[in-house]
Amino acid sequence: MNCLNKNLNLSDYLALLARWVKAAERDYHPLDGTPDLGYYGTAYRHWGHQSIANYASAYATLATLASDDIIAISGVSRDFLYERALAALRYFLRLHTTGDLVSQDGTKWGTDWISGNLFLRGVAAIDALWDKFTDEDKQRVEKMVEAEAEHLMKQPIICNRWPERPELGRTNAEANSWNGSMLLHAIIYLPDHARKAAWWEQACRYFINTLSVPQDAEDQRLVDGRPIAEWHVGANLHPNFGFEHHGFLHFGYMVISLEELVFTWAQCRRHRLAPPQSLFHHWQEVWQVIKHSYISPGRLGYLAGEDWSRYLYCQAYFISMLPGLQKRLGDADARFMELELFDNVKLEQTANGDGSFCAKRLAALAAKDPVAFYRFESDYPGFFARAAVYYTLQDEGKLPAPPAPAEFEQHLAGIYQEPDAKFISQRTPTRLP
């Protein structure tokens, strides 16, 4: 801890983004015949679309917030970054089901179970570039969010804490989190829409049923004008606030589900929209479970297993969430974790030598599955753009000072058990789970 940068701030994140530009430009492709459109990676379905959104958000954030000295690290001009961000974002918007283009594999994205996730990956770019948009660009965003919101109004809210099959535990917490967020963003971009009240109510329902537990069915506390029990559709989490996904107790997806909610709070603050109370349902309880899994220095612990490349996908969500938890909850432990996590990400980028975040250790994956590789490689840049949103919230609390290492470990000591998942873990100040 003594060697970490206790003064870590937004400029440190932006410097890593600036170093990434050299690596990212190797994999940027102008669209044939349309030089003002382009994409990063493969522009294939799902993960390929996410990669484009990550790239656009990273470049737009860097262009908008970085000092001239940090821009110089990138080796390109601020105008160049804006041009690239606009080209990628415009392509991303036109690949939506409301748009007029298809991607490199003939697919589009939107109005499905994961489209809220894709939108949220691109929203930092949308906000950063809004003043540079044409009227047509703004209309594309408005048309897109309206279509997504209306799609969600027709869908059932799904909750599931038990495996669909004995070998497959699959919660719906992550999808409910970004679906609720999608509805609030529709209100942000279409504040005078006739369906605003209906979207708001459905967003509340999604949020209550994101980090939902069985005991919510009997909870009579009022949230957003109704007892929790009336909002409750079903449980996604077990009674002690852990959940299974992909077949096991997945701490990484606990992070993803909570991060989408924390980021939505930040977006509400950024756009001066008072968030619903339901957005904060069970944050504290789930955050305590996640904290139990943390392994110093700078690792999200996968105490029951992991099915992604380690310390990438879920951990990118994790580091971006931590400044938000510091500002919203005043959590000093989150500051300690952020410093360690950032140091590890910076260390790997430096070791790679070319500005990339994971190209060296995932070289074999890049050859075998480039769609997956580019998504992993662009996740940290994309989520650093989300971290920047928290850092720019001027009217929220200051970042707390981190505790000493021994104090931090004492905070995390204890037993966590989730009998319904057949899981128990104990940690002490000197012994990890």
GROMACS .gro file of C-alpha atoms in nm:
model
  433
    1MET     CA    1   0.000   0.000   0.000
    2ASN     CA    2   0.287   0.238   0.078
    3CYS     CA    3   0.399   0.244  -0.287
    4LEU     CA    4   0.052   0.315  -0.425
    5ASN     CA    5  -0.058   0.655  -0.551
    6LYS     CA    6  -0.286   0.772  -0.273
    7ASN     CA    7  -0.360   1.084  -0.479
    8LEU     CA    8  -0.506   0.881  -0.767
    9ASN     CA    9  -0.744   1.099  -0.967
   10LEU     CA   10  -0.911   1.132  -1.303
   11SER     CA   11  -0.593   1.241  -1.480
   12ASP     CA   12  -0.433   0.905  -1.397
   13TYR     CA   13  -0.715   0.718  -1.571
   14LEU     CA   14  -0.694   0.953  -1.868
   15ALA     CA   15  -0.319   0.894  -1.898
   16LEU     CA   16  -0.380   0.519  -1.934
   17LEU     CA   17  -0.644   0.589  -2.198
   18ALA     CA   18  -0.395   0.810  -2.384
   19ARG     CA   19  -0.139   0.529  -2.386
   20TRP     CA   20  -0.402   0.291  -2.524
   21VAL     CA   21  -0.455   0.500  -2.838
   22LYS     CA   22  -0.143   0.358  -3.004
   23ALA     CA   23  -0.271   0.002  -2.958
   24ALA     CA   24  -0.630   0.086  -3.047
   25GLU     CA   25  -0.540   0.256  -3.374
   26ARG     CA   26  -0.393  -0.067  -3.507
   27ASP     CA   27  -0.741  -0.214  -3.493
   28TYR     CA   28  -0.954   0.075  -3.615
   29HIS     CA   29  -1.113   0.038  -3.958
   30PRO     CA   30  -1.282   0.312  -4.163
   31LEU     CA   31  -1.603   0.189  -4.319
   32ASP     CA   32  -1.554   0.124  -4.689
   33GLY     CA   33  -1.689   0.412  -4.891
   34THR     CA   34  -1.790   0.608  -4.581
   35PRO     CA   35  -1.477   0.758  -4.420
   36ASP     CA   36  -1.677   0.943  -4.153
   37LEU     CA   37  -1.786   0.605  -4.008
   38GLY     CA   38  -1.561   0.338  -3.863
   39TYR     CA   39  -1.518   0.069  -3.604
   40TYR     CA   40  -1.273  -0.087  -3.362
   41GLY     CA   41  -1.217  -0.463  -3.373
   42THR     CA   42  -1.442  -0.684  -3.582
   43ALA     CA   43  -1.784  -0.514  -3.573
   44TYR     CA   44  -1.943  -0.856  -3.537
   45ARG     CA   45  -2.258  -0.930  -3.340
   46HIS     CA   46  -2.286  -0.866  -2.968
   47TRP     CA   47  -1.928  -0.852  -2.835
   48GLY     CA   48  -1.812  -0.679  -3.152
   49HIS     CA   49  -2.077  -0.412  -3.105
   50GLN     CA   50  -1.978  -0.373  -2.739
   51SER     CA   51  -1.618  -0.316  -2.848
   52ILE     CA   52  -1.721  -0.030  -3.077
   53ALA     CA   53  -1.912   0.134  -2.791
   54ASN     CA   54  -1.614   0.089  -2.555
   55TYR     CA   55  -1.382   0.252  -2.808
   56ALA     CA   56  -1.615   0.545  -2.872
   57SER     CA   57  -1.664   0.611  -2.500
   58ALA     CA   58  -1.290   0.592  -2.428
   59TYR     CA   59  -1.193   0.828  -2.710
   60ALA     CA   60  -1.475   1.073  -2.640
   61THR     CA   61  -1.385   1.086  -2.270
   62LEU     CA   62  -1.017   1.139  -2.346
   63ALA     CA   63  -1.090   1.414  -2.600
   64THR     CA   64  -1.331   1.593  -2.367
   65LEU     CA   65  -1.156   1.574  -2.030
   66ALA     CA   66  -0.781   1.533  -2.082
   67SER     CA   67  -0.528   1.813  -2.050
   68ASP     CA   68  -0.303   1.901  -2.342
   69ASP     CA   69  -0.014   1.719  -2.172
   70ILE     CA   70  -0.216   1.398  -2.149
   71ILE     CA   71  -0.342   1.433  -2.506
   72ALA     CA   72   0.024   1.456  -2.612
   73ILE     CA   73   0.086   1.109  -2.464
   74SER     CA   74  -0.157   0.964  -2.719
   75GLY     CA   75   0.050   1.088  -3.013
   76VAL     CA   76  -0.258   1.228  -3.187
   77SER     CA   77  -0.451   1.553  -3.164
   78ARG     CA   78  -0.765   1.625  -2.967
   79ASP     CA   79  -0.949   1.682  -3.295
   80PHE     CA   80  -0.838   1.339  -3.416
   81LEU     CA   81  -0.982   1.178  -3.103
   82TYR     CA   82  -1.311   1.359  -3.153
   83GLU     CA   83  -1.326   1.251  -3.517
   84ARG     CA   84  -1.262   0.887  -3.431
   85ALA     CA   85  -1.512   0.889  -3.143
   86LEU     CA   86  -1.781   1.043  -3.361
   87ALA     CA   87  -1.715   0.799  -3.647
   88ALA     CA   88  -1.737   0.496  -3.418
   89LEU     CA   89  -2.040   0.621  -3.227
   90ARG     CA   90  -2.231   0.713  -3.542
   91TYR     CA   91  -2.165   0.366  -3.682
   92PHE     CA   92  -2.277   0.213  -3.351
   93LEU     CA   93  -2.602   0.412  -3.356
   94ARG     CA   94  -2.677   0.321  -3.716
   95LEU     CA   95  -2.625  -0.049  -3.637
   96HIS     CA   96  -2.919  -0.036  -3.395
   97THR     CA   97  -3.247  -0.191  -3.506
   98THR     CA   98  -3.377   0.163  -3.562
   99GLY     CA   99  -3.078   0.244  -3.784
  100ASP     CA  100  -3.005   0.194  -4.152
  101LEU     CA  101  -2.684  -0.014  -4.152
  102VAL     CA  102  -2.573  -0.367  -4.070
  103SER     CA  103  -2.239  -0.466  -3.922
  104GLN     CA  104  -1.956  -0.661  -4.081
  105ASP     CA  105  -2.128  -0.996  -4.026
  106GLY     CA  106  -2.467  -0.869  -4.145
  107THR     CA  107  -2.617  -0.826  -3.797
  108LYS     CA  108  -2.769  -0.540  -3.598
  109TRP     CA  109  -2.814  -0.484  -3.226
  110GLY     CA  110  -3.106  -0.368  -3.014
  111THR     CA  111  -3.444  -0.453  -2.861
  112ASP     CA  112  -3.325  -0.778  -2.709
  113TRP     CA  113  -3.219  -0.910  -2.369
  114ILE     CA  114  -2.877  -0.742  -2.370
  115SER     CA  115  -2.929  -0.421  -2.566
  116GLY     CA  116  -2.942  -0.213  -2.248
  117ASN     CA  117  -2.588  -0.329  -2.174
  118LEU     CA  118  -2.470  -0.220  -2.518
  119PHE     CA  119  -2.636   0.118  -2.481
  120LEU     CA  120  -2.473   0.179  -2.142
  121ARG     CA  121  -2.131   0.104  -2.289
  122GLY     CA  122  -2.187   0.383  -2.540
  123VAL     CA  123  -2.363   0.639  -2.323
  124ALA     CA  124  -2.042   0.807  -2.202
  125ALA     CA  125  -1.966   0.882  -2.566
  126ILE     CA  126  -2.320   1.007  -2.631
  127ASP     CA  127  -2.299   1.252  -2.341
  128ALA     CA  128  -1.944   1.366  -2.420
  129LEU     CA  129  -2.020   1.425  -2.788
  130TRP     CA  130  -2.373   1.565  -2.759
  131ASP     CA  131  -2.269   1.922  -2.833
  132LYS     CA  132  -2.091   1.803  -3.147
  133PHE     CA  133  -2.390   1.605  -3.272
  134THR     CA  134  -2.592   1.707  -3.574
  135ASP     CA  135  -2.969   1.716  -3.540
  136GLU     CA  136  -2.972   1.382  -3.721
  137ASP     CA  137  -2.736   1.230  -3.462
  138LYS     CA  138  -2.959   1.348  -3.177
  139GLN     CA  139  -3.266   1.211  -3.349
  140ARG     CA  140  -3.096   0.872  -3.384
  141VAL     CA  141  -3.031   0.863  -3.009
  142GLU     CA  142  -3.388   0.965  -2.929
  143LYS     CA  143  -3.534   0.711  -3.170
  144MET     CA  144  -3.311   0.440  -3.025
  145VAL     CA  145  -3.395   0.501  -2.658
  146GLU     CA  146  -3.767   0.524  -2.736
  147ALA     CA  147  -3.757   0.190  -2.918
  148GLU     CA  148  -3.567   0.027  -2.632
  149ALA     CA  149  -3.803   0.165  -2.369
  150GLU     CA  150  -4.113   0.055  -2.555
  151HIS     CA  151  -3.962  -0.289  -2.609
  152LEU     CA  152  -3.908  -0.323  -2.233
  153MET     CA  153  -4.266  -0.222  -2.160
  154LYS     CA  154  -4.379  -0.536  -2.344
  155GLN     CA  155  -4.140  -0.778  -2.171
  156PRO     CA  156  -4.205  -0.976  -1.853
  157ILE     CA  157  -3.969  -0.907  -1.564
  158ILE     CA  158  -3.779  -1.228  -1.503
  159CYS     CA  159  -3.635  -1.332  -1.168
  160ASN     CA  160  -3.458  -1.659  -1.106
  161ARG     CA  161  -3.232  -1.766  -0.823
  162TRP     CA  162  -3.261  -2.139  -0.875
  163PRO     CA  163  -3.093  -2.323  -1.160
  164GLU     CA  164  -3.294  -2.380  -1.475
  165ARG     CA  165  -3.115  -2.713  -1.469
  166PRO     CA  166  -2.922  -2.857  -1.175
  167GLU     CA  167  -2.592  -2.774  -1.345
  168LEU     CA  168  -2.688  -2.420  -1.452
  169GLY     CA  169  -2.759  -2.148  -1.199
  170ARG     CA  170  -2.867  -1.836  -1.387
  171THR     CA  171  -2.982  -1.519  -1.217
  172ASN     CA  172  -3.145  -1.237  -1.410
  173ALA     CA  173  -3.003  -0.963  -1.189
  174GLU     CA  174  -2.767  -0.818  -1.449
  175ALA     CA  175  -3.034  -0.790  -1.719
  176ASN     CA  176  -3.284  -0.632  -1.481
  177SER     CA  177  -3.024  -0.375  -1.375
  178TRP     CA  178  -2.948  -0.253  -1.725
  179ASN     CA  179  -3.313  -0.273  -1.831
  180GLY     CA  180  -3.412  -0.039  -1.550
  181SER     CA  181  -3.124   0.187  -1.645
  182MET     CA  182  -3.234   0.187  -2.008
  183LEU     CA  183  -3.578   0.313  -1.907
  184LEU     CA  184  -3.435   0.596  -1.698
  185HIS     CA  185  -3.206   0.696  -1.983
  186ALA     CA  186  -3.508   0.712  -2.211
  187ILE     CA  187  -3.652   0.966  -1.968
  188ILE     CA  188  -3.320   1.155  -1.962
  189TYR     CA  189  -3.312   1.194  -2.340
  190LEU     CA  190  -3.689   1.229  -2.388
  191PRO     CA  191  -3.799   1.421  -2.077
  192ASP     CA  192  -4.129   1.534  -2.230
  193HIS     CA  193  -4.234   1.199  -2.375
  194ALA     CA  194  -4.597   1.099  -2.323
  195ARG     CA  195  -4.486   0.761  -2.184
  196LYS     CA  196  -4.249   0.905  -1.926
  197ALA     CA  197  -4.459   0.804  -1.623
  198ALA     CA  198  -4.503   0.448  -1.748
  199TRP     CA  199  -4.130   0.416  -1.815
  200TRP     CA  200  -4.053   0.545  -1.466
  201GLU     CA  201  -4.282   0.293  -1.299
  202GLN     CA  202  -4.138   0.005  -1.500
  203ALA     CA  203  -3.785   0.118  -1.415
  204CYS     CA  204  -3.874   0.105  -1.044
  205ARG     CA  205  -4.006  -0.246  -1.091
  206TYR     CA  206  -3.686  -0.357  -1.263
  207PHE     CA  207  -3.469  -0.204  -0.991
  208ILE     CA  208  -3.657  -0.364  -0.701
  209ASN     CA  209  -3.623  -0.695  -0.883
  210THR     CA  210  -3.251  -0.668  -0.957
  211LEU     CA  211  -3.086  -0.745  -0.622
  212SER     CA  212  -3.405  -0.909  -0.497
  213VAL     CA  213  -3.415  -1.173  -0.224
  214PRO     CA  214  -3.693  -1.411  -0.111
  215GLN     CA  215  -3.768  -1.206   0.200
  216ASP     CA  216  -3.868  -0.909  -0.018
  217ALA     CA  217  -4.198  -1.087  -0.082
  218GLU     CA  218  -4.301  -1.006   0.278
  219ASP     CA  219  -4.136  -0.664   0.311
  220GLN     CA  220  -4.393  -0.391   0.378
  221ARG     CA  221  -4.152  -0.097   0.379
  222LEU     CA  222  -4.258   0.174   0.136
  223VAL     CA  223  -4.033   0.241  -0.162
  224ASP     CA  224  -4.141   0.478  -0.439
  225GLY     CA  225  -4.492   0.489  -0.298
  226ARG     CA  226  -4.558   0.116  -0.257
  227PRO     CA  227  -4.456  -0.165  -0.023
  228ILE     CA  228  -4.156  -0.358  -0.151
  229ALA     CA  229  -4.374  -0.669  -0.148
  230GLU     CA  230  -4.603  -0.513  -0.409
  231TRP     CA  231  -4.313  -0.432  -0.640
  232HIS     CA  232  -4.160  -0.776  -0.588
  233VAL     CA  233  -4.182  -1.020  -0.879
  234GLY     CA  234  -3.931  -1.277  -0.758
  235ALA     CA  235  -3.586  -1.336  -0.613
  236ASN     CA  236  -3.261  -1.322  -0.810
  237LEU     CA  237  -3.044  -1.359  -0.501
  238HIS     CA  238  -3.036  -1.613  -0.223
  239PRO     CA  239  -3.137  -1.496   0.128
  240ASN     CA  240  -2.783  -1.391   0.226
  241PHE     CA  241  -2.741  -1.177  -0.087
  242GLY     CA  242  -2.525  -1.404  -0.298
  243PHE     CA  243  -2.634  -1.537  -0.633
  244GLU     CA  244  -2.553  -1.805  -0.882
  245HIS     CA  245  -2.481  -1.738  -1.246
  246HIS     CA  246  -2.332  -1.961  -1.514
  247GLY     CA  247  -2.369  -2.250  -1.275
  248PHE     CA  248  -2.200  -2.128  -0.956
  249LEU     CA  249  -2.187  -1.852  -0.694
  250HIS     CA  250  -2.045  -1.583  -0.921
  251PHE     CA  251  -1.891  -1.286  -0.742
  252GLY     CA  252  -1.805  -1.126  -1.076
  253TYR     CA  253  -2.170  -1.100  -1.174
  254MET     CA  254  -2.257  -0.958  -0.834
  255VAL     CA  255  -2.018  -0.678  -0.931
  256ILE     CA  256  -2.174  -0.634  -1.277
  257SER     CA  257  -2.528  -0.611  -1.141
  258LEU     CA  258  -2.435  -0.360  -0.872
  259GLU     CA  259  -2.215  -0.153  -1.103
  260GLU     CA  260  -2.496  -0.097  -1.352
  261LEU     CA  261  -2.705   0.045  -1.066
  262VAL     CA  262  -2.425   0.265  -0.932
  263PHE     CA  263  -2.355   0.401  -1.280
  264THR     CA  264  -2.724   0.473  -1.328
  265TRP     CA  265  -2.721   0.678  -1.008
  266ALA     CA  266  -2.425   0.876  -1.143
  267GLN     CA  267  -2.604   0.935  -1.472
  268CYS     CA  268  -2.911   1.059  -1.287
  269ARG     CA  269  -2.695   1.302  -1.091
  270ARG     CA  270  -2.515   1.411  -1.408
  271HIS     CA  271  -2.843   1.488  -1.584
  272ARG     CA  272  -3.016   1.636  -1.278
  273LEU     CA  273  -3.276   1.361  -1.260
  274ALA     CA  274  -3.376   1.264  -0.907
  275PRO     CA  275  -3.335   0.885  -0.899
  276PRO     CA  276  -3.606   0.654  -0.763
  277GLN     CA  277  -3.552   0.501  -0.419
  278SER     CA  278  -3.580   0.157  -0.577
  279LEU     CA  279  -3.250   0.211  -0.755
  280PHE     CA  280  -3.068   0.166  -0.422
  281HIS     CA  281  -3.246  -0.153  -0.317
  282HIS     CA  282  -2.999  -0.382  -0.131
  283TRP     CA  283  -2.683  -0.203  -0.247
  284GLN     CA  284  -2.525  -0.219   0.096
  285GLU     CA  285  -2.594  -0.587   0.153
  286VAL     CA  286  -2.457  -0.698  -0.184
  287TRP     CA  287  -2.157  -0.468  -0.152
  288GLN     CA  288  -2.064  -0.636   0.176
  289VAL     CA  289  -2.070  -0.977   0.005
  290ILE     CA  290  -1.850  -0.848  -0.277
  291LYS     CA  291  -1.605  -0.697  -0.027
  292HIS     CA  292  -1.567  -1.036   0.138
  293SER     CA  293  -1.435  -1.174  -0.192
  294TYR     CA  294  -1.165  -0.911  -0.246
  295ILE     CA  295  -0.804  -1.030  -0.244
  296SER     CA  296  -0.525  -0.780  -0.183
  297PRO     CA  297  -0.331  -0.652  -0.371
  298GLY     CA  298  -0.583  -0.563  -0.635
  299ARG     CA  299  -0.781  -0.872  -0.728
  300LEU     CA  300  -1.149  -0.960  -0.735
  301GLY     CA  301  -1.154  -1.301  -0.574
  302TYR     CA  302  -1.341  -1.578  -0.754
  303LEU     CA  303  -1.411  -1.782  -0.444
  304ALA     CA  304  -1.641  -2.030  -0.617
  305GLY     CA  305  -1.484  -2.023  -0.962
  306GLU     CA  306  -1.455  -1.810  -1.277
  307ASP     CA  307  -1.546  -1.869  -1.640
  308TRP     CA  308  -1.391  -1.562  -1.805
  309SER     CA  309  -1.029  -1.467  -1.864
  310ARG     CA  310  -0.909  -1.367  -1.520
  311TYR     CA  311  -0.901  -1.008  -1.398
  312LEU     CA  312  -1.057  -0.858  -1.708
  313TYR     CA  313  -1.431  -0.847  -1.781
  314CYS     CA  314  -1.582  -0.844  -1.432
  315GLN     CA  315  -1.282  -0.662  -1.286
  316ALA     CA  316  -1.324  -0.378  -1.537
  317TYR     CA  317  -1.675  -0.328  -1.399
  318PHE     CA  318  -1.530  -0.349  -1.048
  319ILE     CA  319  -1.270  -0.073  -1.076
  320SER     CA  320  -1.513   0.161  -1.250
  321MET     CA  321  -1.772   0.113  -0.974
  322LEU     CA  322  -1.541   0.195  -0.684
  323PRO     CA  323  -1.528   0.577  -0.722
  324GLY     CA  324  -1.908   0.573  -0.734
  325LEU     CA  325  -1.935   0.378  -0.410
  326GLN     CA  326  -1.693   0.620  -0.249
  327LYS     CA  327  -1.903   0.918  -0.352
  328ARG     CA  328  -2.242   0.764  -0.278
  329LEU     CA  329  -2.162   0.560   0.034
  330GLY     CA  330  -1.844   0.730   0.159
  331ASP     CA  331  -1.680   0.387   0.165
  332ALA     CA  332  -1.308   0.417   0.241
  333ASP     CA  333  -1.250   0.046   0.175
  334ALA     CA  334  -1.358   0.111  -0.184
  335ARG     CA  335  -1.080   0.371  -0.208
  336PHE     CA  336  -0.824   0.119  -0.086
  337MET     CA  337  -0.941  -0.132  -0.347
  338GLU     CA  338  -0.941   0.127  -0.624
  339LEU     CA  339  -0.579   0.221  -0.558
  340GLU     CA  340  -0.466  -0.141  -0.567
  341LEU     CA  341  -0.672  -0.234  -0.872
  342PHE     CA  342  -0.555   0.070  -1.068
  343ASP     CA  343  -0.193  -0.011  -0.988
  344ASN     CA  344  -0.234  -0.364  -1.125
  345VAL     CA  345  -0.399  -0.244  -1.446
  346LYS     CA  346  -0.125   0.015  -1.498
  347LEU     CA  347   0.142  -0.247  -1.428
  348GLU     CA  348   0.011  -0.481  -1.698
  349GLN     CA  349  -0.028  -0.202  -1.951
  350THR     CA  350   0.330  -0.091  -1.885
  351ALA     CA  351   0.459  -0.447  -1.917
  352ASN     CA  352   0.285  -0.490  -2.252
  353GLY     CA  353   0.491  -0.203  -2.390
  354ASP     CA  354   0.249  -0.103  -2.665
  355GLY     CA  355  -0.032   0.065  -2.472
  356SER     CA  356  -0.257  -0.240  -2.478
  357PHE     CA  357  -0.424  -0.367  -2.163
  358CYS     CA  358  -0.412  -0.744  -2.217
  359ALA     CA  359  -0.271  -0.812  -2.566
  360LYS     CA  360   0.035  -0.996  -2.443
  361ARG     CA  361  -0.134  -1.253  -2.221
  362LEU     CA  362  -0.430  -1.296  -2.457
  363ALA     CA  363  -0.224  -1.328  -2.776
  364ALA     CA  364  -0.347  -1.682  -2.832
  365LEU     CA  365  -0.709  -1.573  -2.787
  366ALA     CA  366  -0.660  -1.289  -3.036
  367ALA     CA  367  -0.565  -1.544  -3.300
  368LYS     CA  368  -0.835  -1.794  -3.207
  369ASP     CA  369  -1.131  -1.566  -3.125
  370PRO     CA  370  -1.071  -1.201  -3.220
  371VAL     CA  371  -1.429  -1.102  -3.134
  372ALA     CA  372  -1.371  -1.202  -2.771
  373PHE     CA  373  -1.021  -1.055  -2.765
  374TYR     CA  374  -1.125  -0.707  -2.875
  375ARG     CA  375  -1.406  -0.700  -2.622
  376PHE     CA  376  -1.166  -0.789  -2.340
  377GLU     CA  377  -0.901  -0.546  -2.467
  378SER     CA  378  -1.148  -0.258  -2.484
  379ASP     CA  379  -1.328  -0.326  -2.155
  380TYR     CA  380  -1.087  -0.131  -1.932
  381PRO     CA  381  -1.088   0.173  -2.166
  382GLY     CA  382  -1.467   0.162  -2.188
  383PHE     CA  383  -1.513   0.137  -1.813
  384PHE     CA  384  -1.250   0.402  -1.741
  385ALA     CA  385  -1.490   0.629  -1.929
  386ARG     CA  386  -1.755   0.535  -1.673
  387ALA     CA  387  -1.514   0.596  -1.385
  388ALA     CA  388  -1.466   0.944  -1.528
  389VAL     CA  389  -1.837   1.013  -1.482
  390TYR     CA  390  -1.802   0.960  -1.106
  391TYR     CA  391  -1.493   1.179  -1.087
  392THR     CA  392  -1.672   1.465  -1.260
  393LEU     CA  393  -1.969   1.469  -1.019
  394GLN     CA  394  -1.886   1.797  -0.851
  395ASP     CA  395  -2.185   1.809  -0.616
  396GLU     CA  396  -2.125   1.471  -0.453
  397GLY     CA  397  -1.903   1.371  -0.162
  398LYS     CA  398  -1.525   1.378  -0.176
  399LEU     CA  399  -1.321   1.062  -0.219
  400PRO     CA  400  -1.233   0.931   0.129
  401ALA     CA  401  -0.881   0.856   0.246
  402PRO     CA  402  -0.801   0.483   0.232
  403PRO     CA  403  -0.757   0.290   0.557
  404ALA     CA  404  -0.423   0.140   0.654
  405PRO     CA  405  -0.373  -0.215   0.520
  406ALA     CA  406  -0.421  -0.381   0.860
  407GLU     CA  407  -0.737  -0.180   0.923
  408PHE     CA  408  -0.867  -0.267   0.578
  409GLU     CA  409  -0.819  -0.640   0.638
  410GLN     CA  410  -0.995  -0.610   0.972
  411HIS     CA  411  -1.295  -0.454   0.796
  412LEU     CA  412  -1.321  -0.753   0.563
  413ALA     CA  413  -1.273  -1.022   0.826
  414GLY     CA  414  -1.563  -1.252   0.905
  415ILE     CA  415  -1.771  -1.542   0.781
  416TYR     CA  416  -1.994  -1.536   0.478
  417GLN     CA  417  -2.228  -1.824   0.415
  418GLU     CA  418  -2.500  -1.886   0.161
  419PRO     CA  419  -2.663  -2.218   0.255
  420ASP     CA  420  -2.888  -2.224  -0.051
  421ALA     CA  421  -2.574  -2.222  -0.267
  422LYS     CA  422  -2.391  -2.465  -0.035
  423PHE     CA  423  -2.121  -2.203   0.018
  424ILE     CA  424  -1.930  -2.087   0.326
  425SER     CA  425  -1.615  -1.879   0.350
  426GLN     CA  426  -1.418  -1.734   0.641
  427ARG     CA  427  -1.144  -1.473   0.632
  428THR     CA  428  -0.937  -1.321   0.909
  429PRO     CA  429  -0.703  -1.021   0.900
  430THR     CA  430  -0.416  -1.259   0.820
  431ARG     CA  431  -0.588  -1.534   0.625
  432LEU     CA  432  -0.777  -1.506   0.298
  433PRO     CA  433  -1.088  -1.713   0.219
   0.00000   0.00000   0.00000
